[in-house]
Short mmCIF file of C-alpha atoms (C1' of nucleotides) in Angstrom, two decimals:
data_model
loop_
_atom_site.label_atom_id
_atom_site.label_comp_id
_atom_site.label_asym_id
_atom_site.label_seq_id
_atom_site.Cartn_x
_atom_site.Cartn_y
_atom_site.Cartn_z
CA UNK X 104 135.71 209.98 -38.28
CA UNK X 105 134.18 211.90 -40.68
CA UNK X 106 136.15 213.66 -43.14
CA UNK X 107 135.23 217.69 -42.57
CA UNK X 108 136.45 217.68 -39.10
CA UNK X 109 139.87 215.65 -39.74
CA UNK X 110 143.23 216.75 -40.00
CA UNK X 111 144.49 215.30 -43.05
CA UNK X 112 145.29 217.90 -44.91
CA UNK X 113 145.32 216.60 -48.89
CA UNK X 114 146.99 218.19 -51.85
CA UNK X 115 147.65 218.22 -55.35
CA UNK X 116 151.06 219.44 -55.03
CA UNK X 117 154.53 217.48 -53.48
CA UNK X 118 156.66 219.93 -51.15
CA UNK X 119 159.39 221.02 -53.58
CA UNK X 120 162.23 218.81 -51.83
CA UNK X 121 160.13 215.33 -51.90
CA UNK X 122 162.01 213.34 -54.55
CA UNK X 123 160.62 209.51 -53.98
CA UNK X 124 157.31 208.12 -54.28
CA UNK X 125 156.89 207.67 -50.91
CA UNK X 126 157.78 210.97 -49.70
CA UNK X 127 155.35 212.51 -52.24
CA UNK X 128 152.43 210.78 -51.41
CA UNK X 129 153.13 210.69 -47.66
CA UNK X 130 153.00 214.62 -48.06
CA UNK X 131 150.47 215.25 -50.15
CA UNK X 132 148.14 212.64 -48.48
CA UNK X 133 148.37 214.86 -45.46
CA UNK X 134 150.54 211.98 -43.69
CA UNK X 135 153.36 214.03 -42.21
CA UNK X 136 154.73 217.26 -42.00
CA UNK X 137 158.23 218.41 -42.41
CA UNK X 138 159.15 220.64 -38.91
CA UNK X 139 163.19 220.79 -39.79
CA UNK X 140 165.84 218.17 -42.08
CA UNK X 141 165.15 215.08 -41.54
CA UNK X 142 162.77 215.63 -38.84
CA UNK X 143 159.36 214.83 -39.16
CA UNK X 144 155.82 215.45 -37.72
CA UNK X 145 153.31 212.65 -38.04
CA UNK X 146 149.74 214.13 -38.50
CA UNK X 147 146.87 212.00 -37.44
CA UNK X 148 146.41 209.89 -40.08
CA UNK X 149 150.33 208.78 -40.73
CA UNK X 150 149.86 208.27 -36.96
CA UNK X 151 147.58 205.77 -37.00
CA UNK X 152 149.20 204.17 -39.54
CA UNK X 153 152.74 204.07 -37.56
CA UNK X 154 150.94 202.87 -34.56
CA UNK X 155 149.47 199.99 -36.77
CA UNK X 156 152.65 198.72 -37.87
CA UNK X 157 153.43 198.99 -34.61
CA UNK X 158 150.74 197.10 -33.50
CA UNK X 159 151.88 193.81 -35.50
CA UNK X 160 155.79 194.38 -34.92
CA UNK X 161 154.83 194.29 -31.18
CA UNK X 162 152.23 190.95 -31.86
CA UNK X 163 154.91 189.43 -33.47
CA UNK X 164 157.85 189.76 -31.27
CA UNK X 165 155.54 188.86 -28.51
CA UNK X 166 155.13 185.44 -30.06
CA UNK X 167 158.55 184.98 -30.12
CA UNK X 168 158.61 185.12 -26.26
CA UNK X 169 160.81 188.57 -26.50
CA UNK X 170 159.93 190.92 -23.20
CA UNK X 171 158.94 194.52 -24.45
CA UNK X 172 160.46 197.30 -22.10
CA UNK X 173 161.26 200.71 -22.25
CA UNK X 174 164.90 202.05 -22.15
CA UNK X 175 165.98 205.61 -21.91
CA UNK X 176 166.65 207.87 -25.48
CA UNK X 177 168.93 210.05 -22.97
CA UNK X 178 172.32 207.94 -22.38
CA UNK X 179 175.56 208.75 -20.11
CA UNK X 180 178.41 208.76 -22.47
CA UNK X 181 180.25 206.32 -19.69
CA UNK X 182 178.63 203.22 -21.23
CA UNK X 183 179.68 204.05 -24.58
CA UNK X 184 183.24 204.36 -23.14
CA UNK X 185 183.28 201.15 -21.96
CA UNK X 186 182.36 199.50 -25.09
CA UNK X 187 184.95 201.24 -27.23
CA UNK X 188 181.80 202.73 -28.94
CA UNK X 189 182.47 207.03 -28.05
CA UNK X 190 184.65 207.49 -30.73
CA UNK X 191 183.80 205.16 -33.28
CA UNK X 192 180.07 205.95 -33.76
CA UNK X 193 181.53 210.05 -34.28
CA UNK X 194 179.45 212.74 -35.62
CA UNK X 195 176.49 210.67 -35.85
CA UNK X 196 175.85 210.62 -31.97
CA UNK X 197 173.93 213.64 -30.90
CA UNK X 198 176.00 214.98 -27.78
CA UNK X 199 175.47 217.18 -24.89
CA UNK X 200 176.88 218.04 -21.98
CA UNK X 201 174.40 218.72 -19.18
CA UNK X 202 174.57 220.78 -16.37
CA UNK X 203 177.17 219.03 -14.37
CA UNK X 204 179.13 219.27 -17.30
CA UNK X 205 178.76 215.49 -17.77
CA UNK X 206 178.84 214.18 -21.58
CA UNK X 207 175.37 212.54 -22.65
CA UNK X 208 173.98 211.81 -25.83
CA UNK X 209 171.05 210.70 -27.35
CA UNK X 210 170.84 206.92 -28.02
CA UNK X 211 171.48 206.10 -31.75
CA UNK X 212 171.11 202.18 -30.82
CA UNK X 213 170.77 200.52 -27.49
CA UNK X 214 173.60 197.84 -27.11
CA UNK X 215 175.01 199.36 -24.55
CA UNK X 216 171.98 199.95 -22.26
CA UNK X 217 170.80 196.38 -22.70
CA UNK X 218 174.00 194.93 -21.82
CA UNK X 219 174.16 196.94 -18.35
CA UNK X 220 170.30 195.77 -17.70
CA UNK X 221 171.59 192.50 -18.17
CA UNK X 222 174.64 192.16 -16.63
CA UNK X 223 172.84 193.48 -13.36
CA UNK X 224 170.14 191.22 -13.44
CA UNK X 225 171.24 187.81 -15.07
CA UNK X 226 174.15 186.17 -13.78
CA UNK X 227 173.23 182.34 -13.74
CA UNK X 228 172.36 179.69 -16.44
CA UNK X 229 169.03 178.64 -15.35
CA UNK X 230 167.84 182.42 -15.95
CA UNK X 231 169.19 182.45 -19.66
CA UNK X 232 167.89 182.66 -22.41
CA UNK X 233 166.01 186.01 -22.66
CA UNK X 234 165.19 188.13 -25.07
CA UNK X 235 164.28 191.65 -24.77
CA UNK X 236 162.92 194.37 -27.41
CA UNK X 237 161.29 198.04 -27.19
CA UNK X 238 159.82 199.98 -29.33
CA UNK X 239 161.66 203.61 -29.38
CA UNK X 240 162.84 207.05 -31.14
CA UNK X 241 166.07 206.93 -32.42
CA UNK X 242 168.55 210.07 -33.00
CA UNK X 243 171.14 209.85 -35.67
CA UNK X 244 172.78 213.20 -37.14
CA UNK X 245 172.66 211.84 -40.49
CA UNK X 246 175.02 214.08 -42.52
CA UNK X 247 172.38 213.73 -45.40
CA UNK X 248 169.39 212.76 -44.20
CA UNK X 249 166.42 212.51 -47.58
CA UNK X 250 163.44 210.49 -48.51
CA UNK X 251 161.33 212.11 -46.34
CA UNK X 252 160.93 209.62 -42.94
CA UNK X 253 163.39 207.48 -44.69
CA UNK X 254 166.49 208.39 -43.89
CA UNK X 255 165.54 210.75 -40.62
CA UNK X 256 167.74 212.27 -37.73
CA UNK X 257 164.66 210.84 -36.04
CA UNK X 258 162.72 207.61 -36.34
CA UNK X 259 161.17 205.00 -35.07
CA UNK X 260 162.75 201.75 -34.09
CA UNK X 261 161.94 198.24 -32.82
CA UNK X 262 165.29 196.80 -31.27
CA UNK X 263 165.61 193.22 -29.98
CA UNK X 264 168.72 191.77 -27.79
CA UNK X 265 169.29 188.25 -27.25
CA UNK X 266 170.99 186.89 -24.66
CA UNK X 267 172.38 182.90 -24.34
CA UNK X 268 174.51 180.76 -22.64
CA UNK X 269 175.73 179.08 -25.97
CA UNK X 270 176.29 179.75 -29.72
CA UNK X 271 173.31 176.77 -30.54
CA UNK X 272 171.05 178.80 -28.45
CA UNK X 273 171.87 182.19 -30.31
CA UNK X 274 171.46 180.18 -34.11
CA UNK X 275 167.81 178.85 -32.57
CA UNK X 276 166.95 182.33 -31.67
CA UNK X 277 168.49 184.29 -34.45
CA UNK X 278 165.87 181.89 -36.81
CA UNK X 279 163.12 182.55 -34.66
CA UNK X 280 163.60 185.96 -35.31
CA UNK X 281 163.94 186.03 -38.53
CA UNK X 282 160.73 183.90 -39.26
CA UNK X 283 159.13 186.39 -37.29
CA UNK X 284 160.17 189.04 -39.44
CA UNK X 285 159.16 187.55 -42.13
CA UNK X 286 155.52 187.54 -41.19
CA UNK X 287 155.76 191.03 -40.00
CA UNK X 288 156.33 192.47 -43.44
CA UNK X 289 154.25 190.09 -44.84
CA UNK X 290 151.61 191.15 -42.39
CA UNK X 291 152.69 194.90 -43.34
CA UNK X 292 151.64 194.49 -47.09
CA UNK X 293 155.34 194.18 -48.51
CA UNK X 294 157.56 192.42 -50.64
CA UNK X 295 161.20 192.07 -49.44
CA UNK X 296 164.75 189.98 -49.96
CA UNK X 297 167.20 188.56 -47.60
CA UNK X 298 170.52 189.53 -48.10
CA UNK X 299 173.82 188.66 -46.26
CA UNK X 300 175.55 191.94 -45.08
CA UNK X 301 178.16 194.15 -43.60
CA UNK X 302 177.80 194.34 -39.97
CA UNK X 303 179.82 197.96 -39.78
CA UNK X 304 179.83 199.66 -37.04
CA UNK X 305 177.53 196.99 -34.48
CA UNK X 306 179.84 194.46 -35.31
CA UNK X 307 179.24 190.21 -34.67
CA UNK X 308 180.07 187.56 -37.47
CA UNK X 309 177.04 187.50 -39.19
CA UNK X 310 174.08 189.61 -40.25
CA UNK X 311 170.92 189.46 -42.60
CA UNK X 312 169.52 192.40 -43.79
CA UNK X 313 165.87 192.60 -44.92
CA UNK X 314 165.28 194.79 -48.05
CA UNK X 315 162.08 195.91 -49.25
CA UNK X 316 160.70 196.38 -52.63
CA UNK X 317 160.34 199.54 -54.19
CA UNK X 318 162.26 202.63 -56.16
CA UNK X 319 163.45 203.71 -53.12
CA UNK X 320 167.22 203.51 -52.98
CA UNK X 321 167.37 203.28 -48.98
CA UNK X 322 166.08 199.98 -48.65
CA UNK X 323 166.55 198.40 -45.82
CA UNK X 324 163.57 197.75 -43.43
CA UNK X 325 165.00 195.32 -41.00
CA UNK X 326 168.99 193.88 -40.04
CA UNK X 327 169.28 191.06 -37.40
CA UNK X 328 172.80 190.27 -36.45
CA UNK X 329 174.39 187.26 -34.79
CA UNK X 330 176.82 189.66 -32.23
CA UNK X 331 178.58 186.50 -30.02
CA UNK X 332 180.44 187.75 -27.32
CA UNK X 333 181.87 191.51 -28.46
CA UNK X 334 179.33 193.69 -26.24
CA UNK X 335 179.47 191.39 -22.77
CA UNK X 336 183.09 190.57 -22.94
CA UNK X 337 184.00 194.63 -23.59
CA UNK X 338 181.28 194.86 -20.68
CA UNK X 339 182.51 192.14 -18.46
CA UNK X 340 178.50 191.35 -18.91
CA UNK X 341 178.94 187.24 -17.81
CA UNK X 342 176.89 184.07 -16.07
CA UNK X 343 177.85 181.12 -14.26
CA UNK X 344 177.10 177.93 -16.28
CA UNK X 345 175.73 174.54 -14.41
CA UNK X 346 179.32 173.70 -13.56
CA UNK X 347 179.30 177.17 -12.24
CA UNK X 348 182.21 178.52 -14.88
CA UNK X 349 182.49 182.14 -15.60
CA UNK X 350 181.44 182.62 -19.17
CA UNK X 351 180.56 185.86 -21.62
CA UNK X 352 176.78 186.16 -22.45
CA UNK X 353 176.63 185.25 -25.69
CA UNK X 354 174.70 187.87 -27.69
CA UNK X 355 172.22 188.82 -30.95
CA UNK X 356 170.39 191.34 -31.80
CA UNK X 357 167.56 192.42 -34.40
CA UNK X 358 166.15 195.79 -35.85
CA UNK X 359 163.44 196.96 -37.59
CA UNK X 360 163.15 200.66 -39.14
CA UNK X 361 159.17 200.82 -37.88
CA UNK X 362 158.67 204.29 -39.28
CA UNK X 363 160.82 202.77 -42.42
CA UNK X 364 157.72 200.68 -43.18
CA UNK X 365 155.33 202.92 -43.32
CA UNK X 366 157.83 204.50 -46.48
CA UNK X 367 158.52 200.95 -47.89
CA UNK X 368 154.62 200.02 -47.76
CA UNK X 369 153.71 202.89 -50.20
CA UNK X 370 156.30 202.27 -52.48
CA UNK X 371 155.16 198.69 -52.97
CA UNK X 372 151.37 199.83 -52.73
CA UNK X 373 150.43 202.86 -55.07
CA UNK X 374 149.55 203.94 -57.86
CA UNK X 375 149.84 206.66 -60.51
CA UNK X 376 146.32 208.31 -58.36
CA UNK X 377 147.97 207.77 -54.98
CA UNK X 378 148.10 205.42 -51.83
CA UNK X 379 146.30 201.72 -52.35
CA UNK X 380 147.31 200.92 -48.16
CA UNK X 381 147.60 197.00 -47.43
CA UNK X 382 144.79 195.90 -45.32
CA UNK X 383 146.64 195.52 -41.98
CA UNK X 384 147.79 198.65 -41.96
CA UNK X 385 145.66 201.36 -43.70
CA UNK X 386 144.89 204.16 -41.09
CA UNK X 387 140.97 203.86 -42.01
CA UNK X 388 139.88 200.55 -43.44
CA UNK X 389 136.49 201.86 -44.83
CA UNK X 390 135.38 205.28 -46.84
CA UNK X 391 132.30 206.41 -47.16
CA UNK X 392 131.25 208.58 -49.48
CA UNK X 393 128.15 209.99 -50.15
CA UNK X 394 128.33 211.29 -53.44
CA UNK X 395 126.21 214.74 -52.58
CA UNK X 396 125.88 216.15 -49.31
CA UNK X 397 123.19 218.39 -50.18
CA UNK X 398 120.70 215.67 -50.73
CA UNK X 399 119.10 214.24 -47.32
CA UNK X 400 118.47 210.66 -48.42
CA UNK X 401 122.11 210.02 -49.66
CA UNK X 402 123.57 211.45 -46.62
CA UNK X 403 121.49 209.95 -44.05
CA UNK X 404 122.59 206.66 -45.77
CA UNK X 405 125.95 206.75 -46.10
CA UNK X 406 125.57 207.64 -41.90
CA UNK X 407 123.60 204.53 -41.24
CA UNK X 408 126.11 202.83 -43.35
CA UNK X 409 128.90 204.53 -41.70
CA UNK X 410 127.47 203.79 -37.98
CA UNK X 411 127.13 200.47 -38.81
CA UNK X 412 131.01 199.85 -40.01
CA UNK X 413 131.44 201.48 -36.10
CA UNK X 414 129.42 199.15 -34.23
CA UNK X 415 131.08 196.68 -35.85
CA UNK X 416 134.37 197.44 -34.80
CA UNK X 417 135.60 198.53 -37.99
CA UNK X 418 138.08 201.88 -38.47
CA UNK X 419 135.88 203.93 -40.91
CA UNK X 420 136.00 207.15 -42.50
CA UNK X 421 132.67 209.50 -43.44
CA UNK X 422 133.57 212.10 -46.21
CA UNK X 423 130.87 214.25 -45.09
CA UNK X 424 132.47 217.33 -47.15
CA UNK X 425 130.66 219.50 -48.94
CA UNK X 426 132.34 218.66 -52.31
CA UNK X 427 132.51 217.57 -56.10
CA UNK X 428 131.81 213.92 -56.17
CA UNK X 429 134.95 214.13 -58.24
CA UNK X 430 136.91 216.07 -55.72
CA UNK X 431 136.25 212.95 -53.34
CA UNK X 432 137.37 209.88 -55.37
CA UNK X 433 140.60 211.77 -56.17
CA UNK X 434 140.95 212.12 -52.31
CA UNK X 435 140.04 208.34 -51.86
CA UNK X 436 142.29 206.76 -53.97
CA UNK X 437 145.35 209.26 -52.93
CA UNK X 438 145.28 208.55 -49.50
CA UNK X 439 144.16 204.95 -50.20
CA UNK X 440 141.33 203.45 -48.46
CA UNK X 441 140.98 200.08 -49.51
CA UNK X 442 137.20 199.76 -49.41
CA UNK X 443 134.99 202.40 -50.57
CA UNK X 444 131.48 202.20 -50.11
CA UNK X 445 129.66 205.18 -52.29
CA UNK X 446 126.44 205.87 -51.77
CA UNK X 447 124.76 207.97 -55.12
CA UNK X 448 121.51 207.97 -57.06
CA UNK X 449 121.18 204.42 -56.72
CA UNK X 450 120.28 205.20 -52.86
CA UNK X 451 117.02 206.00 -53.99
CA UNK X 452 116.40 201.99 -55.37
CA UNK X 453 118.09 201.05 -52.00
CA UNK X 454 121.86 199.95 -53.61
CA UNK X 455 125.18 201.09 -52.81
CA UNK X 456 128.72 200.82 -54.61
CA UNK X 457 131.34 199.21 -53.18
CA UNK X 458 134.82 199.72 -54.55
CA UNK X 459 137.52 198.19 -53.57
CA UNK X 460 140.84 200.23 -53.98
CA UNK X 461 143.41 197.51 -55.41
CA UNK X 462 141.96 197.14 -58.87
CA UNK X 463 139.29 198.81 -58.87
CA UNK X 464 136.97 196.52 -58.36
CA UNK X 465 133.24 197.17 -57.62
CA UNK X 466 129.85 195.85 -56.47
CA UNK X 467 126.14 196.70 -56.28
CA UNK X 468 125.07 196.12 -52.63
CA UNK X 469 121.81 196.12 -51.34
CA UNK X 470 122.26 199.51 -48.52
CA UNK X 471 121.07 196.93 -45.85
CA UNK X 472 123.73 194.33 -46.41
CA UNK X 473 126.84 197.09 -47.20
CA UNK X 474 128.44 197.25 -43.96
CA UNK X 475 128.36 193.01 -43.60
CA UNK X 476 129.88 192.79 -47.06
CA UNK X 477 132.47 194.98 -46.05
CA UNK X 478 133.05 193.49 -42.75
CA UNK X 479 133.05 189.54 -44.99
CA UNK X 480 136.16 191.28 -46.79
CA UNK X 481 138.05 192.52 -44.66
CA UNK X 482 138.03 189.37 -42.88
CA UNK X 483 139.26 187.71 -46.07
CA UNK X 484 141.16 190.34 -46.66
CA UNK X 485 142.34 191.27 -43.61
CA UNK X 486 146.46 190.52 -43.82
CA UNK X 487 147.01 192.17 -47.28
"C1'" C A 140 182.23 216.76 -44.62
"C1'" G A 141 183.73 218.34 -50.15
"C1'" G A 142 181.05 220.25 -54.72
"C1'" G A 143 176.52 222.63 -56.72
"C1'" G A 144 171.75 225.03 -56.22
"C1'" C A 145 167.72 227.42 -53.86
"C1'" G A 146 165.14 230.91 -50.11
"C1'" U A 147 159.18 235.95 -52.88
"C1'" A A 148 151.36 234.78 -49.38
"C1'" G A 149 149.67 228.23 -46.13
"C1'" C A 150 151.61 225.19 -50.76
"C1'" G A 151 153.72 225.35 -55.93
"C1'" C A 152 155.94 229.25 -58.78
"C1'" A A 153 157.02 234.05 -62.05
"C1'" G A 154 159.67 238.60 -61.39
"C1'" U A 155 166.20 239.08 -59.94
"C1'" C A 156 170.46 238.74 -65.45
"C1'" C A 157 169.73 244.69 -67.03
"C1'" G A 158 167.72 248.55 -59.60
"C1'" G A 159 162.64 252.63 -60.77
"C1'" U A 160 154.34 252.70 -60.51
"C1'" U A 161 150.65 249.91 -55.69
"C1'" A A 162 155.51 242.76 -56.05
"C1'" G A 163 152.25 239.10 -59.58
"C1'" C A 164 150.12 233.96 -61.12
"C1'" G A 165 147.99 228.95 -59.95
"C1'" C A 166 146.19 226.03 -55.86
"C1'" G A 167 144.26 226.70 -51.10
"C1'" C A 168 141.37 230.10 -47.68
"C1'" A A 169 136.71 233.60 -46.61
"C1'" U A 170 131.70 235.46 -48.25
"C1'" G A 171 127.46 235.03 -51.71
"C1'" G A 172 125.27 232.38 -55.71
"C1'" U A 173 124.90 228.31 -59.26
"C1'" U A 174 126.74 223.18 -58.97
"C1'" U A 175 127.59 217.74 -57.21
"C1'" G A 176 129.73 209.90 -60.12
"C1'" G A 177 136.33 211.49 -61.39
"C1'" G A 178 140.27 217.20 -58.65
"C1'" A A 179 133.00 222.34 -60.91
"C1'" C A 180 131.95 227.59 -62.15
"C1'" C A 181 130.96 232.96 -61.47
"C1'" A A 182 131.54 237.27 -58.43
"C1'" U A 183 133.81 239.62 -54.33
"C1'" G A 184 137.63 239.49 -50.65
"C1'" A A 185 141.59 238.47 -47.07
"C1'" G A 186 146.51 237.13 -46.87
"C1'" G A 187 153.67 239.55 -47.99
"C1'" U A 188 159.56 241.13 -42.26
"C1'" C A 189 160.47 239.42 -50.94
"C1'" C A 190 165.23 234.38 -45.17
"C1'" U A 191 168.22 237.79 -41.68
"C1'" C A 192 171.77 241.56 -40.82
"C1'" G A 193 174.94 245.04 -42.95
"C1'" G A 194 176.68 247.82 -47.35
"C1'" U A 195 176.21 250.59 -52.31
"C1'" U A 196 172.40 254.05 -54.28
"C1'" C A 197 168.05 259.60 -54.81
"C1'" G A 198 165.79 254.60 -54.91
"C1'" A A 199 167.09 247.42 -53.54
"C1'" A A 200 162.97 241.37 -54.10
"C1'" U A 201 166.76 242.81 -57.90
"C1'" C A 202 173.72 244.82 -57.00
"C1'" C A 203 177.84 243.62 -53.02
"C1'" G A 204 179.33 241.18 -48.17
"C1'" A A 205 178.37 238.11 -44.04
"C1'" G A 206 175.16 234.87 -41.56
"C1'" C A 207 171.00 231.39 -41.19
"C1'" G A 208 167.82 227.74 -43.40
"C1'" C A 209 166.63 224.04 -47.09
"C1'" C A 210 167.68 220.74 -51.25
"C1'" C A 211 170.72 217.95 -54.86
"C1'" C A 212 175.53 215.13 -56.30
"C1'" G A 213 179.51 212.66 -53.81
"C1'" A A 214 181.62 210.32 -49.54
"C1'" C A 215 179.14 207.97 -45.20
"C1'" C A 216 175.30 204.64 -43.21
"C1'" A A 217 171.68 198.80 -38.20
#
RNA sequence: CGGGGCGUAGCGCAGUCCGGUUAGCGCGCAUGGUUUGGGACCAUGAGGUCCUCGGUUCGAAUCCGAGCGCCCCGACCA
């Protein structure tokens, strides 16, 4: 990409409502854009990055064996009625009625549509366990939402729903899960705690909750819940067992706020100049900057280097901007690249900077090597 | 949902208390020129339903009323 023809639009000022860290920097690193409370735009660049924490939520669960489908955001209300859910989830449920004067809403959380998938489709033992998990929007009518895509009408969400013939089978999977979650925000570049919490309004015995580091007060990026039997008995969602005994499905199931990361990640990766993105999830890996545009020799190096981060598969950014030298680096290190490769009047004896955001760290390069050290880094590099 | 605050150019703000030239400032934007290793400078210029509707007044960004939007505190919260 290079840099003049992007949409990222960068400032020096934070909207007037953004209060945390995050929400600052996501704004004024041309991240997102605020189209109504608590409902959010993502602009190309806080894209990518959403799609990238996608990427390893969805490589994760995948190892786990979970199935990724796709149910609907648009629910009939009748489901909700026959889990004793209607009332008790209350202003929070975006309603509707539609034309046929029929009462729909839009799903806040998917327990209910899982459990009808699955009481249609699995009714013996030998067909159990299974796990299932999408990736989808979420609509809550927070009465408060704040923190920018932290506490949102509208977000992102990975759900998972397990579904067993027997409490062992729900503890094995329930671990399994939350080893996998571990690595994901690893992967994602942050620090968290496990705490034991309140179920509220899902319900089940048991729940972890998964709480990220950072200033933020809203910190939960991930809850997995041991439900048991409260969803498929209230459901009549059963199986036959190898003696062929009617039994309830016995039930978990495991969230993670996907656009919540993207928040949590810059609060445990910045700062007082910006963004300093995690590896694994930075929207461009690589910035190049040539220090003056105006000058051929700079700028037709900083291409070849540029060119060659491409070919070699590598997500890289060209700030081909007509612009202080000055102007740039206070670009770079808000939106956080983590590896800068600047190309200046040492062009001219055939070495390049490289710079590596965490730290500050830099390197004389010979021009001709620049894109393989890179590339050697970011393999080392390449989780955190 | 209770309490408080705010709404003026794309963004951040001043002006409002105490009504009165052509509504300003910074950033950004456009054009030209000089610049180019840590948010450069000069010149010129464009850009406004002062949230909306109604009222008071010779006259309203400013006073009054209603509405809408947004934020903060609290309560709430996969």
């Amino acid at each position: 990409m290079r840099w003049s023809r992007y949409f990222m639009p960068t400032s020096k000022e934070a909207p007037r409502d953004a209060e945390t860290i995050s929400h600052k920097l996501m704004s004024r690193a041309g991240l997102i854009d605020k189209t109504s409370s608590g409902v959010y735009t993502y602009l190309p660049a806080g894209y990518r990055v959403l799609r990238n924490v996608e990427a390893i939520v969805r490589r994760e669960m995948d190892r786990t064996g979970a199935m990724e489908l796709l149910m609907p955001a648009l629910q009939p209300s009748s489901l909700w009625k026959e889990s004793g859910r209607l009332d008790k989830m209350g202003d929070e449920m975006i309603r509707f009625t539609d034309r046929h004067d029929r009462l729909m809403l839009f799903g806040p959380t998917h327990e209910e549509v899982i459990t009808d998938i699955v009481r249609k489709y699995f009714s013996s033992w030998k067909q159990l366990p299974v796990t299932l998990y999408q990736i989808q929007t979420k609509f809550r009518d927070e009465m408060r939402p704040r923190f920018g895509i932290v506490r949102s009408r509208e977000f992102l969400m990975k759900d998972a729903y397990s579904f067993e013939v027997d409490q062992q089978g729900l503890d094995e999977t329930y671990g399994k899960m939350r080893e996998a979650y571990c690595r994901i925000f690893t992967g994602c570049g942050l620090t968290f705690s496990i705490q034991q919490a309140d179920s509220g309004v899902i319900g089940g015995k048991f729940s972890e909750e998964f709480v990220a580091q950072g200033e933020c007060p809203e910190l939960e990026v991930g809850h997995i819940f041991k439900l048991g039997t409260q969803y498929s008995e209230s459901m009549k969602a059963f199986f036959r067992d190898s003696s062929g005994t009617e039994k309830p499905l016995i039930m978990g199931c495991y969230g993670i706020g996907v656009s919540r990361i993207v928040a949590a990640a810059i609060e445990g990766n910045h700062d007082q100049k910006g963004i300093s993105w995690p590896v694994s999830i930075a929207p461009f890996k690589v910035l190049v900057i040539p220090s003056n545009t105006e000058s051929g020799q700079i700028l037709e190096t900083a291409q070849a280097i540029y060119q060659s981060l491409g070919s070699r598969g590598i997500s890289a950014m060209l700030d081909d901007r007509n612009q202080s030298a000055g102007m740039k680096f206070a670009d770079a290190d808000l939106c956080g690249f983590p590896v800068w490769v600047i190309v200046g009047k040492k062009a001219a004896e055939g070495k390049v900077e490289i710079r590596i955001r965490k730290g500050s760290v830099s390197s004389d390069v010979e021009t001709g090597n620049a894109a393989r050290w890179v590339c050697d880094f970011l393999e080392a590099n390449g989780q955190s």
